Short mmCIF file of C-alpha atoms in Angstrom, two decimals:
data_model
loop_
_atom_site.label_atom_id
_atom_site.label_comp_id
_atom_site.label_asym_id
_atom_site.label_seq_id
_atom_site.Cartn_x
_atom_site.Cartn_y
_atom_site.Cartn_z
CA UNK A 1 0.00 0.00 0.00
CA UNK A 2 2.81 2.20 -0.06
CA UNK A 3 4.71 4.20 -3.03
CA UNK A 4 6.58 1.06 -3.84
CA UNK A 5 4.01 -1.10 -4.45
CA UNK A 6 2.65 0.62 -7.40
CA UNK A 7 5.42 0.54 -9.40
CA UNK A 8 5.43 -3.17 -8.90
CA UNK A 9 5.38 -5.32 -11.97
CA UNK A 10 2.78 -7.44 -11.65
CA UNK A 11 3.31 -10.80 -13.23
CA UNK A 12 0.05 -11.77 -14.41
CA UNK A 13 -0.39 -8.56 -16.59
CA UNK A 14 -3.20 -7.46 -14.38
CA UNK A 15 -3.92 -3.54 -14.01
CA UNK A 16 -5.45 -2.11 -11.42
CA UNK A 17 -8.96 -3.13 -13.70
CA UNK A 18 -7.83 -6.48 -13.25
CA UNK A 19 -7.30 -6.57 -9.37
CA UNK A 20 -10.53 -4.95 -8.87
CA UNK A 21 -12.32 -7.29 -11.09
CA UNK A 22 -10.89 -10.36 -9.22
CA UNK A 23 -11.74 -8.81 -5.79
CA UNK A 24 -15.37 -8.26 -7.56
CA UNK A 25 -15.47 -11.65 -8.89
CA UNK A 26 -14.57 -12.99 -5.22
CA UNK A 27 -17.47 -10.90 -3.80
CA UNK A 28 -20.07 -12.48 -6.24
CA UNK A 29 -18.94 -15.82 -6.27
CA UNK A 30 -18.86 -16.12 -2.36
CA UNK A 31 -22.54 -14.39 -2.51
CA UNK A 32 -24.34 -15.85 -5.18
CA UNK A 33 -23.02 -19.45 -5.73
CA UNK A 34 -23.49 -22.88 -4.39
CA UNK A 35 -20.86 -24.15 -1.77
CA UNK A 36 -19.31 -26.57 -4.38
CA UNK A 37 -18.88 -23.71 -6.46
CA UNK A 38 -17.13 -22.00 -3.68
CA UNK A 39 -14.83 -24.43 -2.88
CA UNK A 40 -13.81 -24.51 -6.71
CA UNK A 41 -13.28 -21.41 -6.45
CA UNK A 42 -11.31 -20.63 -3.83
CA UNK A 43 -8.99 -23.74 -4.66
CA UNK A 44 -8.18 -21.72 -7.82
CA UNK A 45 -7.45 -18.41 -5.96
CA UNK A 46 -5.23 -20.77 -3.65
CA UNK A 47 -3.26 -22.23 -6.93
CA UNK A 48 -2.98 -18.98 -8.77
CA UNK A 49 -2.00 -16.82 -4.66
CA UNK A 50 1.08 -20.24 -4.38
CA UNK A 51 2.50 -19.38 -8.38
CA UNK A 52 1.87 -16.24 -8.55
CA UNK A 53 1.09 -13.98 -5.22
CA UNK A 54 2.77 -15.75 -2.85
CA UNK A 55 3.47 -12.93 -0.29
CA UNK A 56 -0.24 -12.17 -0.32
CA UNK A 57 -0.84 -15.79 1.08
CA UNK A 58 2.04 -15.40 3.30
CA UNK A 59 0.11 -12.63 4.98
CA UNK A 60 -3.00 -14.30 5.19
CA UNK A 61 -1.55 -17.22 7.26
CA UNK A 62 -1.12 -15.50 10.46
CA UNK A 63 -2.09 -16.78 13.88
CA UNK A 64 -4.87 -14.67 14.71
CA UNK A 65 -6.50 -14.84 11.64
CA UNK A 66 -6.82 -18.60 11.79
CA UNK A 67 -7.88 -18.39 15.17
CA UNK A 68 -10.46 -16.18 13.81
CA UNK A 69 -11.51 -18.44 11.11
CA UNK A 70 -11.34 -21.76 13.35
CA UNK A 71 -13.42 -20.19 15.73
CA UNK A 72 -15.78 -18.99 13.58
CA UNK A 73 -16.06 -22.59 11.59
CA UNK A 74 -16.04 -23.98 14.93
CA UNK A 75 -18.87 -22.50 15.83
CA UNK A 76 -20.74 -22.74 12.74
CA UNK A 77 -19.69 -26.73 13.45
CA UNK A 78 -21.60 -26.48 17.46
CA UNK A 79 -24.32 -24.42 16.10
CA UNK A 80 -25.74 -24.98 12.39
CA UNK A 81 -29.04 -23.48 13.16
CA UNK A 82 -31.56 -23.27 10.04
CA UNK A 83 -29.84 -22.69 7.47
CA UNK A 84 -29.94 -24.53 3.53
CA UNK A 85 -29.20 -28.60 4.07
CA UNK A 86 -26.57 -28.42 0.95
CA UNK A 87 -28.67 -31.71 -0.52
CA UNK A 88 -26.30 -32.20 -3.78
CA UNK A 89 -23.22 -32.39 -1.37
CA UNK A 90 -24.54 -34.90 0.78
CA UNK A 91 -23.63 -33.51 4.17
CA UNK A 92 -25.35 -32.62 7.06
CA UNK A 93 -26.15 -29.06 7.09
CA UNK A 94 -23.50 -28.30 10.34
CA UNK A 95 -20.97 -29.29 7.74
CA UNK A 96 -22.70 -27.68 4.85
CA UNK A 97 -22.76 -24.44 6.81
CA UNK A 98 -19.31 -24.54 8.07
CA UNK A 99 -17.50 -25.48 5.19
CA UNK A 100 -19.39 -22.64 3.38
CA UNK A 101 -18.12 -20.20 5.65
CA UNK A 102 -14.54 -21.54 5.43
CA UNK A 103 -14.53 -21.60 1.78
CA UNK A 104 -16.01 -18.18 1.50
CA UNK A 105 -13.26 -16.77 4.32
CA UNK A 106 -10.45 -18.01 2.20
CA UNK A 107 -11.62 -16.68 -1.01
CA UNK A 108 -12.52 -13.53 0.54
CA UNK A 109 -9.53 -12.79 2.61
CA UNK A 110 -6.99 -14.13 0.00
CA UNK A 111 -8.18 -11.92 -2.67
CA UNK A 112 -8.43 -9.15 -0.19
CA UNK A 113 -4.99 -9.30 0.21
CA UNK A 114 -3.78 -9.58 -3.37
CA UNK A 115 -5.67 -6.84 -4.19
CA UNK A 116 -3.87 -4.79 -0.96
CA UNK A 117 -0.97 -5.98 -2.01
CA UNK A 118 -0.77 -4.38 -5.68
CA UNK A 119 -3.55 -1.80 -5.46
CA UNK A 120 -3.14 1.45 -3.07
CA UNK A 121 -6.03 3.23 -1.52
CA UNK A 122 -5.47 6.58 -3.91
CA UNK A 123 -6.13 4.54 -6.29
CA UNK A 124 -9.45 2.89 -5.24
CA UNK A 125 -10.67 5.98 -5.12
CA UNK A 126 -9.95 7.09 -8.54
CA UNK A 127 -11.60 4.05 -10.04
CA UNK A 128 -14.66 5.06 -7.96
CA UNK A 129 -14.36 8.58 -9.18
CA UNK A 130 -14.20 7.50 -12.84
CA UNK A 131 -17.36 5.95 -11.69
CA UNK A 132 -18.57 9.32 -10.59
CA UNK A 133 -19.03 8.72 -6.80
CA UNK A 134 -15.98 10.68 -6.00
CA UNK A 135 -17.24 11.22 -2.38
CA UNK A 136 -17.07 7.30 -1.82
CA UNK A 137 -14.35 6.38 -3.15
CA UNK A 138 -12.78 8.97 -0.68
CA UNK A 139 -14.03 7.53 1.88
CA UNK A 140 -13.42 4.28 0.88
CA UNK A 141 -10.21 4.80 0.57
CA UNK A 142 -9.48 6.51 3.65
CA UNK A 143 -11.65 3.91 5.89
CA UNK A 144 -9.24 1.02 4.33
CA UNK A 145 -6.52 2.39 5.77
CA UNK A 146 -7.79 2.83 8.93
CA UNK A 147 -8.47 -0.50 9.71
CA UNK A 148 -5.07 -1.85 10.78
CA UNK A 149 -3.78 1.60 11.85
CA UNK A 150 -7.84 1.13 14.43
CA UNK A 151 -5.78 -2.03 15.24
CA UNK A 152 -2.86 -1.02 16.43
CA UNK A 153 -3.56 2.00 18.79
CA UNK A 154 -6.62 0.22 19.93
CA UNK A 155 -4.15 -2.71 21.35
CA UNK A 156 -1.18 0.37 22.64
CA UNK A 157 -3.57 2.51 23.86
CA UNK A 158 -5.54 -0.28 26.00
CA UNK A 159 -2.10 -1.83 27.52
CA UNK A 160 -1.49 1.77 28.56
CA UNK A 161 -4.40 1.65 30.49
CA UNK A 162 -4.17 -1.56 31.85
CA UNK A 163 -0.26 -0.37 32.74
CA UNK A 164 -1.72 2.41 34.92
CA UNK A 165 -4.34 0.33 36.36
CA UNK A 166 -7.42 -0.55 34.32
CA UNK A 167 -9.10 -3.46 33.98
CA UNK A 168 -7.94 -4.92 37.05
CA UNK A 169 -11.38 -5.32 38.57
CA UNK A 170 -12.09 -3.69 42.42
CA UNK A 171 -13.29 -3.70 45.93
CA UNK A 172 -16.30 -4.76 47.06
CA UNK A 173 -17.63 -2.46 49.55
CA UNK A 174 -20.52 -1.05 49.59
CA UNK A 175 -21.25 -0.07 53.23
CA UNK A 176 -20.29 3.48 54.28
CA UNK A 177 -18.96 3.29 57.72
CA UNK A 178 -21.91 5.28 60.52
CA UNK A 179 -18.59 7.76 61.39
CA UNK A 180 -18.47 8.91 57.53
CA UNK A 181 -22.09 8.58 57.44
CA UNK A 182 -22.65 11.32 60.19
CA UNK A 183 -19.73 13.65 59.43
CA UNK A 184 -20.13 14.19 55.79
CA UNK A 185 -23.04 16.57 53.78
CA UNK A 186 -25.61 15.05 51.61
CA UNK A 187 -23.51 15.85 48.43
CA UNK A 188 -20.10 14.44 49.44
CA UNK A 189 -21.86 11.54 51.04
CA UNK A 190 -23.19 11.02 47.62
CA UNK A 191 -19.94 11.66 45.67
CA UNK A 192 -18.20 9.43 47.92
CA UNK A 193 -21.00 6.18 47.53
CA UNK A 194 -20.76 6.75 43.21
CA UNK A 195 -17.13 6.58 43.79
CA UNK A 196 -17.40 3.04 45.67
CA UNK A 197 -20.31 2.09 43.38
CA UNK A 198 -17.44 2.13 40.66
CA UNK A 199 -14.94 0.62 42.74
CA UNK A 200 -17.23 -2.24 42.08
CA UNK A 201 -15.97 -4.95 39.84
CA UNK A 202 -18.34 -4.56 36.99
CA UNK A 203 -18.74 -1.25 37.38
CA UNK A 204 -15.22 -0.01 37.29
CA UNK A 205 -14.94 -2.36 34.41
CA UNK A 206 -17.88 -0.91 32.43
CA UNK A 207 -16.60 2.49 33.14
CA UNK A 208 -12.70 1.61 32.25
CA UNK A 209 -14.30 -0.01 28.81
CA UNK A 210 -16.34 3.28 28.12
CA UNK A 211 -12.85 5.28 28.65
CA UNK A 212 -10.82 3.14 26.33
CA UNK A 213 -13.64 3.38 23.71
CA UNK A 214 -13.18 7.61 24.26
CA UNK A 215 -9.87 7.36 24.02
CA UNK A 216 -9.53 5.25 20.86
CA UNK A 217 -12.29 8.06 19.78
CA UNK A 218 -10.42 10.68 20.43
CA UNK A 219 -7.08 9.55 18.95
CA UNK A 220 -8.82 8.35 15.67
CA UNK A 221 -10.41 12.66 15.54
CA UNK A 222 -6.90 13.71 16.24
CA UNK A 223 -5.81 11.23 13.22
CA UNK A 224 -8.75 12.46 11.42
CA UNK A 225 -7.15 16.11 11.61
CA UNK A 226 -4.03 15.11 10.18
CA UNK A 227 -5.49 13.06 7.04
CA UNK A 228 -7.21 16.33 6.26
CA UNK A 229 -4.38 19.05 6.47
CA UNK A 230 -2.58 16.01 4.08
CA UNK A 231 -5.58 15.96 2.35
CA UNK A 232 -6.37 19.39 1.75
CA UNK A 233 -2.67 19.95 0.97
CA UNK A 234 -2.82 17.33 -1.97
CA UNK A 235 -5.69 19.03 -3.45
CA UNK A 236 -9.18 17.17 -2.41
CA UNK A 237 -11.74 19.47 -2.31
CA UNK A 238 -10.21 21.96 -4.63
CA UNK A 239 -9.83 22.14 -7.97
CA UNK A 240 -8.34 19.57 -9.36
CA UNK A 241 -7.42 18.08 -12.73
CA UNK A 242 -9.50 14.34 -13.49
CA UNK A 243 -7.06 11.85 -12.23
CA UNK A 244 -5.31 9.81 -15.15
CA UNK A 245 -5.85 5.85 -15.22
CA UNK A 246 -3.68 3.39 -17.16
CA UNK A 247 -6.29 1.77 -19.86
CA UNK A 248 -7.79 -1.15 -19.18
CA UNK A 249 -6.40 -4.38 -20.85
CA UNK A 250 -7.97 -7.72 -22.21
CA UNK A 251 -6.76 -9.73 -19.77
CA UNK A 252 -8.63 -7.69 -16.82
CA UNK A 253 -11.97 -9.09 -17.75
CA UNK A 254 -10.28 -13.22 -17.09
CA UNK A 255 -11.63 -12.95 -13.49
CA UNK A 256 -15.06 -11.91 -14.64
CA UNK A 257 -15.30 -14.64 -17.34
CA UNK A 258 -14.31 -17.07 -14.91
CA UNK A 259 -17.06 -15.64 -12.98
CA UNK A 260 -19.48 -16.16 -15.37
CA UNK A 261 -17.95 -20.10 -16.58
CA UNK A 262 -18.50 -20.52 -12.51
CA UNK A 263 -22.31 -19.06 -12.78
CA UNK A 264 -23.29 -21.16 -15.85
CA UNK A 265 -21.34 -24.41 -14.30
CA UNK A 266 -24.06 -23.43 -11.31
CA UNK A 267 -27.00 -23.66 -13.59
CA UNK A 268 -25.39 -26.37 -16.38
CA UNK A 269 -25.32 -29.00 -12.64
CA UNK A 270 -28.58 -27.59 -11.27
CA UNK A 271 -27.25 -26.71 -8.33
CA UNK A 272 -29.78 -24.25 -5.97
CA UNK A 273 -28.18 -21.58 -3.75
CA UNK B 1 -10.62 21.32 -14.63
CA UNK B 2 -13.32 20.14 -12.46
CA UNK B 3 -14.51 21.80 -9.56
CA UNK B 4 -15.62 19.76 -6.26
CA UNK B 5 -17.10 21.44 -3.88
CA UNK B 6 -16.47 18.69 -1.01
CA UNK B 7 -15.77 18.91 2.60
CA UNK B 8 -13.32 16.90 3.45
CA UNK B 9 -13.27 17.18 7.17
CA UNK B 10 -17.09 15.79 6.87
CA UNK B 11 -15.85 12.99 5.02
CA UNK B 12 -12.74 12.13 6.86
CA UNK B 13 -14.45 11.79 10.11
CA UNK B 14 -17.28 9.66 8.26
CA UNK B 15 -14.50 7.17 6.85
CA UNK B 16 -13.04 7.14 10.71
CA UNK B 17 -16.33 5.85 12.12
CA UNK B 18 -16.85 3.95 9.11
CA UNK B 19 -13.63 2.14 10.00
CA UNK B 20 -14.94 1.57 13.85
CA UNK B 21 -18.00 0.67 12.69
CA UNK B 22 -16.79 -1.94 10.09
CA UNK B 23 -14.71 -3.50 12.46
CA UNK B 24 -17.45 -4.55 15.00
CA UNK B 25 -19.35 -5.11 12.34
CA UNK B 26 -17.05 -7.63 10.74
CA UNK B 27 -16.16 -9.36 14.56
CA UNK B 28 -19.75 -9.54 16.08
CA UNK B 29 -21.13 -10.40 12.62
CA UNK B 30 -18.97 -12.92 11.90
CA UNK B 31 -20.05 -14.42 15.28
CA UNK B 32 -23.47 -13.82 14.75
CA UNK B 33 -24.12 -15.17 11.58
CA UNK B 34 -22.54 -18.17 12.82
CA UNK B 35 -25.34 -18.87 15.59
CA UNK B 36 -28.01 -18.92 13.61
CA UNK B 37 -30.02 -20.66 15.51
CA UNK B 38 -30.12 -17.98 18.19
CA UNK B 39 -32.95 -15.53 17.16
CA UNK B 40 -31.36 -12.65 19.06
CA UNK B 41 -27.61 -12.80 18.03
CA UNK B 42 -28.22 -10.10 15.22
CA UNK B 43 -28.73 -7.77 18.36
CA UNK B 44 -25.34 -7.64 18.61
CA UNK B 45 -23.72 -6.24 15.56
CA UNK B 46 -26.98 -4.19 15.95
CA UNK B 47 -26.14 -2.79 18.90
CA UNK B 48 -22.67 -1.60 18.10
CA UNK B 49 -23.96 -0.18 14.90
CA UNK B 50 -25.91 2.11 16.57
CA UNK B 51 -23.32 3.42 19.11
CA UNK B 52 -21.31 4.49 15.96
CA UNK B 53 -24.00 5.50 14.29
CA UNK B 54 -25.26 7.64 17.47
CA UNK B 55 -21.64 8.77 18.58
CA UNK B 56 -20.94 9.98 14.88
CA UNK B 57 -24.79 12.01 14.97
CA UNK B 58 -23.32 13.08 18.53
CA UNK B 59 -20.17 14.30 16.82
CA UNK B 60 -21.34 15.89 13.67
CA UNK B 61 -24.85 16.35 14.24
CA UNK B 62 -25.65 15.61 10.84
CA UNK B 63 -28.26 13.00 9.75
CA UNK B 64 -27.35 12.33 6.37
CA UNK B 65 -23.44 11.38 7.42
CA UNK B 66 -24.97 8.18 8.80
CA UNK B 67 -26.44 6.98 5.36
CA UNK B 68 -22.99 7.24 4.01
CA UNK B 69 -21.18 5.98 6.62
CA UNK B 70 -23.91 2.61 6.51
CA UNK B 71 -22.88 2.57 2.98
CA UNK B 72 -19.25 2.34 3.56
CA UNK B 73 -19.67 -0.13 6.44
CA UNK B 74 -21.72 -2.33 4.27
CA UNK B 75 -19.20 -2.23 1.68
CA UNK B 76 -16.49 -2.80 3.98
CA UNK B 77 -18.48 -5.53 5.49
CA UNK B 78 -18.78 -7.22 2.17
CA UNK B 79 -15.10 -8.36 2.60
CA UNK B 80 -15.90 -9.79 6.24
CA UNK B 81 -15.94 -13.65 6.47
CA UNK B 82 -19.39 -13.61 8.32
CA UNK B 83 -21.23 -10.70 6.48
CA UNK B 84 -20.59 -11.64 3.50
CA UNK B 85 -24.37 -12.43 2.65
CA UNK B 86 -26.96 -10.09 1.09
CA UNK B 87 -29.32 -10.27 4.22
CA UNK B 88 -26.04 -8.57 6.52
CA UNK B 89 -25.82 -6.31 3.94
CA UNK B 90 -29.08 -5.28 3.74
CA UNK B 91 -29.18 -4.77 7.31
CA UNK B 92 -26.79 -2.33 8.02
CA UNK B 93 -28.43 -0.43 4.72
CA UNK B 94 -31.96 -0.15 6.18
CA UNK B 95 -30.89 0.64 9.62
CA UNK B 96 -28.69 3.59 8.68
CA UNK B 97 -31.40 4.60 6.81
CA UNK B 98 -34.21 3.73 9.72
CA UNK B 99 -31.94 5.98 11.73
CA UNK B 100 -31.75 8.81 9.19
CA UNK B 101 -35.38 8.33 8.87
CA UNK B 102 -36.15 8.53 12.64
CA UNK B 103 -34.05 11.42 13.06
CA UNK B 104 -35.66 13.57 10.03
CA UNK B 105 -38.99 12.55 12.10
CA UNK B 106 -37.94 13.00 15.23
CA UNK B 107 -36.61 16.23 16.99
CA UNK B 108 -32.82 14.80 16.15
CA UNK B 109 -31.05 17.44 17.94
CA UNK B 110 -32.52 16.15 21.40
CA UNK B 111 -30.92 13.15 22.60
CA UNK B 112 -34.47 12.02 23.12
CA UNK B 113 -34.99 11.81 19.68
CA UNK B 114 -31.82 9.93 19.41
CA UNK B 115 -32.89 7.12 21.87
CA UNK B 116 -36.45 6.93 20.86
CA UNK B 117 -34.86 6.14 16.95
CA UNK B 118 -32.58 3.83 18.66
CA UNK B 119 -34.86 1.72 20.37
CA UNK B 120 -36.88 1.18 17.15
CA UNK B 121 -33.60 0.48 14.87
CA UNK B 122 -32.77 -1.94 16.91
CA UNK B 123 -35.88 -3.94 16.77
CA UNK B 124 -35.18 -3.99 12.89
CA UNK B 125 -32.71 -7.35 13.24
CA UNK B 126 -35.96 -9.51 14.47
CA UNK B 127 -38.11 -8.26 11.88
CA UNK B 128 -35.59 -9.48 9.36
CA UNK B 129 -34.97 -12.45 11.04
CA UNK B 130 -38.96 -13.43 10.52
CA UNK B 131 -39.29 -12.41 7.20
CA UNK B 132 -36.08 -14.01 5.83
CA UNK B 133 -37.64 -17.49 7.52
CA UNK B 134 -40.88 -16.73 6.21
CA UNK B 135 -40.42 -15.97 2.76
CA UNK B 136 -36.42 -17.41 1.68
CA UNK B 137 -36.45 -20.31 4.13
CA UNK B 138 -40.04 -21.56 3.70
CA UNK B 139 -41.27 -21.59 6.93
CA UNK B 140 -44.57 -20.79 8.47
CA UNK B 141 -45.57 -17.92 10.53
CA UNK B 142 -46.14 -20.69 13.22
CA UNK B 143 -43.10 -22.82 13.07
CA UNK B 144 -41.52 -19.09 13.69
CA UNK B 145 -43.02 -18.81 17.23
CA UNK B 146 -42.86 -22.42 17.90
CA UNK B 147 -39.22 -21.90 17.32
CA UNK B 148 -38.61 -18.71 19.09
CA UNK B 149 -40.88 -20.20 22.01
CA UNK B 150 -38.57 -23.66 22.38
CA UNK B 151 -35.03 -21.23 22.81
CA UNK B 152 -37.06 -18.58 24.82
CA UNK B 153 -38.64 -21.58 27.45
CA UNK B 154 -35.67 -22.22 29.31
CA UNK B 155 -35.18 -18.42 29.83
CA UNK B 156 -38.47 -17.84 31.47
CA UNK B 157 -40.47 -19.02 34.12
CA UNK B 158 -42.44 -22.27 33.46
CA UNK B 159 -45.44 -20.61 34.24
CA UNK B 160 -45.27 -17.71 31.61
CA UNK B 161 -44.70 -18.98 28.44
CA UNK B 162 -47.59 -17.28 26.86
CA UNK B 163 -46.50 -15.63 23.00
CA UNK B 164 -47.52 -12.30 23.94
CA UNK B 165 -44.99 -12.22 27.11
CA UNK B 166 -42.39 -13.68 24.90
CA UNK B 167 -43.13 -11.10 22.26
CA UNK B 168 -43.14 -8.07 25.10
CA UNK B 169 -39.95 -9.45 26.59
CA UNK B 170 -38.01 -9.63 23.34
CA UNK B 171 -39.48 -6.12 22.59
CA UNK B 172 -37.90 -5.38 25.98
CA UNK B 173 -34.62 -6.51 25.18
CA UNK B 174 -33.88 -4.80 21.90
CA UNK B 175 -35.52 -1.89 22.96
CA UNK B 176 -33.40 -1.72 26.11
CA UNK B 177 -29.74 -2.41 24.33
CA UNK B 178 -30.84 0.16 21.40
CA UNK B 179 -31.23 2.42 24.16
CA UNK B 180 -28.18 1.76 26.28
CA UNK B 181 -26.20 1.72 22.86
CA UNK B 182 -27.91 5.00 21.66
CA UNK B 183 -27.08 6.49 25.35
CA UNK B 184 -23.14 5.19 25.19
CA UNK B 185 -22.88 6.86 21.35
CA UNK B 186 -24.26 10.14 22.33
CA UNK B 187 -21.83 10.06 25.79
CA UNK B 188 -19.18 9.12 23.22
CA UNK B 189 -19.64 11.63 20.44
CA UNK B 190 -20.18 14.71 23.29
CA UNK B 191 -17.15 13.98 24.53
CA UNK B 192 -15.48 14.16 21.27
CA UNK B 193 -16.84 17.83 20.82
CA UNK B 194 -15.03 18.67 23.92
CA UNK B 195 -12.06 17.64 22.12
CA UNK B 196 -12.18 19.79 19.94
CA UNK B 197 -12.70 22.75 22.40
CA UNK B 198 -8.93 21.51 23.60
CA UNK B 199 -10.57 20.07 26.62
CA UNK B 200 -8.65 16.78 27.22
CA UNK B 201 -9.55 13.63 28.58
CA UNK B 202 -6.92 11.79 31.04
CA UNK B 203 -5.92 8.62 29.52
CA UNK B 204 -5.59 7.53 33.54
CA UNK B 205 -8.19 6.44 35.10
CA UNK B 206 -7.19 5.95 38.55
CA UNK B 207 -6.12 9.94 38.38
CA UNK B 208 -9.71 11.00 38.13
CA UNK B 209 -10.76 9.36 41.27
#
């Protein structure tokens, strides 16, 4: 996502069309297709990410996201609920459901990162702007990049707090003592009983959750001011000349056509979604 | 040359909570949409929807931001493992634009407008819940009940398993967490606006006390 990874040469040919178009293909396919499609699918994203975008893959396969993904299969496993049976595979729906979810995780995420990986959030936005929804693409763009910076200071900022003593639960004492009781006023008396209300386990933990949320809050609007001097300074907003886009090339429609071979194998098989 | 006349403050601090928003969406969806079988688990993504949506309203206090900001959080969410389905998408669509529709109706500025929108949004995840059984899934308006009434039993007294209390108590819940949601938002957005005044907020909380 950087200056660097522009200029890369990409080696299937692909321009930014053609990334776009595969994350677009990966979008309908895991939305509109049967499960066996799916799986077909994302086994082709795997063999074209292992010759061809291998550190995309690499970045998939990290610990916490296949915790994530394990958990949430896992669950889909314990808890199938009423969902479609998946008839033409012959499984029970827990493993219907759950293998649906893992195949559309894999094609999702992988082709998430392949487009990250050669496509840059400026220019996300200009395909939305040749698209005329300028504002979105904007947007778009800038909310992208958010999400791992969201990650980050949402991890530092809460081990600050728990450094300096949050989240380490409280006393439980609720009783003022009859001395306090007699020699305070009204007011204090009730100051001091909200203060050992949140001295209270769940209360000083609901309260120390509410602060971390204001805090991540408040360091994403003081974020939010420097994106838009940077922003401003580059030109959004003003006048400004309509971006220039390499043309689009032949080969960025593959991922659609594969699309649509996947959508008519779907109706050639008879299979329902 | 083409001339935009764009605010890009307004649209940074959209894409900020649209990057919050997207995130819960994304975790407690995924979750969600996993338990299926648990009528109420939409609540949850629900719920943190609406804090966003309600702290960014707090914030800007501009109804129309949160349309956009549901559209860039169901984009985002399109890319999600869990919400990847038309029905999560949908969702977060019509309750941005229940909220932006409640708060056109409603005297917005109040935070008693704000609530009272809240607590009907977030009712909006069981009426999708019933229709997508009734009319995608094939089943009756009976087997619905019967099905909400066998989870709902062994939450309830034994002697109180009448459909109206179950209705009034799941009524309850929603409208209490869109409330409580709605309530942390606007708590969350005010605070930002004293941000901006240079007012700061100790990072410490064991100073404060």
């Amino acid at each position: 996502m950087n200056s660097q990874t522009q200029i890369r040469h990409t080696p299937t040919g692909f321009s930014i069309y053609g990334y776009f178009s595969l994350l677009l293909s990966s979008v309908i396919i895991s939305l509109f297709t049967h499960i066996l499609t799916q799986g077909t699918a994302a086994l082709t994203l795997f063999t074209y990410s292992l010759s061809q975008e291998r550190q995309a893959f690499h970045r998939m396969i990290r610990i916490p996201v296949l915790v994530f993904v394990m958990a949430v299969v896992g669950s889909a496993i314990l808890f199938p609920g009423i969902s479609r049976p998946g008839s033409e595979t012959g499984l029970s729906p827990r493993w219907a459901v759950s293998l649906e979810i893992l195949f559309k995780t894999f094609l999702l995420l992988l082709s998430v990162q392949i487009t990250a990986t050669r496509i840059s959030a400026s220019q996300i936005s200009r395909i939305f702007e040749r698209l005329g929804i300028d504002n979105l693409g904007f947007v778009l763009g800038i909310a992208l990049h958010m999400l791992p910076w969201l990650h980050r200071d949402a991890q530092s900022s809460r081990n600050a707090m728990r450094l300096r003593g949050a989240f380490q639960g409280g006393v439980i004492r609720l009783r003022v003592p009859n001395v306090q009781r007699n020699s305070i006023s009204k007011r204090d008396r009730f100051l001091n009983n909200r203060n050992r209300l949140r001295r209270v386990f769940i209360m000083k933990r609901i309260h120390d959750e509410i602060r971390w949320m204001s805090v991540i809050l408040q360091r994403l609007i003081r974020h939010g001011d420097t994106i838009t001097i940077s922003a401003r300074t580059r030109g959004f907003g003003l006048h400004s000349t309509p971006p220039k886009m390499p043309p689009m090339r032949r080969i960025d429609c593959l991922p659609l056509l594969i699309t649509a071979i996947f959508f008519w194998g779907d109706k050639y098989l008879k299979l329902n979604y | 040359m083409k001339t935009r006349n764009t605010n890009t403050r307004r649209f940074v601090d959209i894409a900020l909570f649209s990057a919050i928003g997207a995130i819960l969406e994304a975790a407690f969806g995924s979750i969600s949409h996993t338990f299926r079988m648990i009528p109420f688990s939409g609540l949850i993504p629900t719920t943190a929807l609406i804090t966003v949506f309600s702290a960014l309203y707090a914030y800007r206090r501009s109804a129309p931001d949160i349309m956009l900001c549901g559209v860039v959080i169901a984009l985002l969410k399109l890319l999600s493992p869990g919400g990847n389905s038309l029905f999560a998408i949908s969702a977060v669509l019509i309750e941005s634009g229940l909220m932006v529709l409640g708060l056109r109706i409603l005297p917005g500025s109040h935070r008693i407008g704000l609530v009272v929108t809240a607590c009907f949004v977030s009712l909006w995840p069981v009426f999708q819940r019933v229709l997508i059984l009734i009319f995608f899934i094939g089943i009756t308006l009976n087997d619905v009940f019967s099905e909400i009434n066998k989870i709902t039993v062994p939450l309830i007294p034994k002697d109180a398993t009448s459909l109206l209390l179950i209705l009034t108590m799941i009524a309850a819940l929603h409208f209490t967490s869109g409330m409580a949601s709605a309530l942390l938002g606007w708590h969350l957005g005010s605070r930002l606006n004293l941000t901006q005044t240079m007012c700061p907020i100790s990072v410490n909380p064991s100073v404060e006390k």
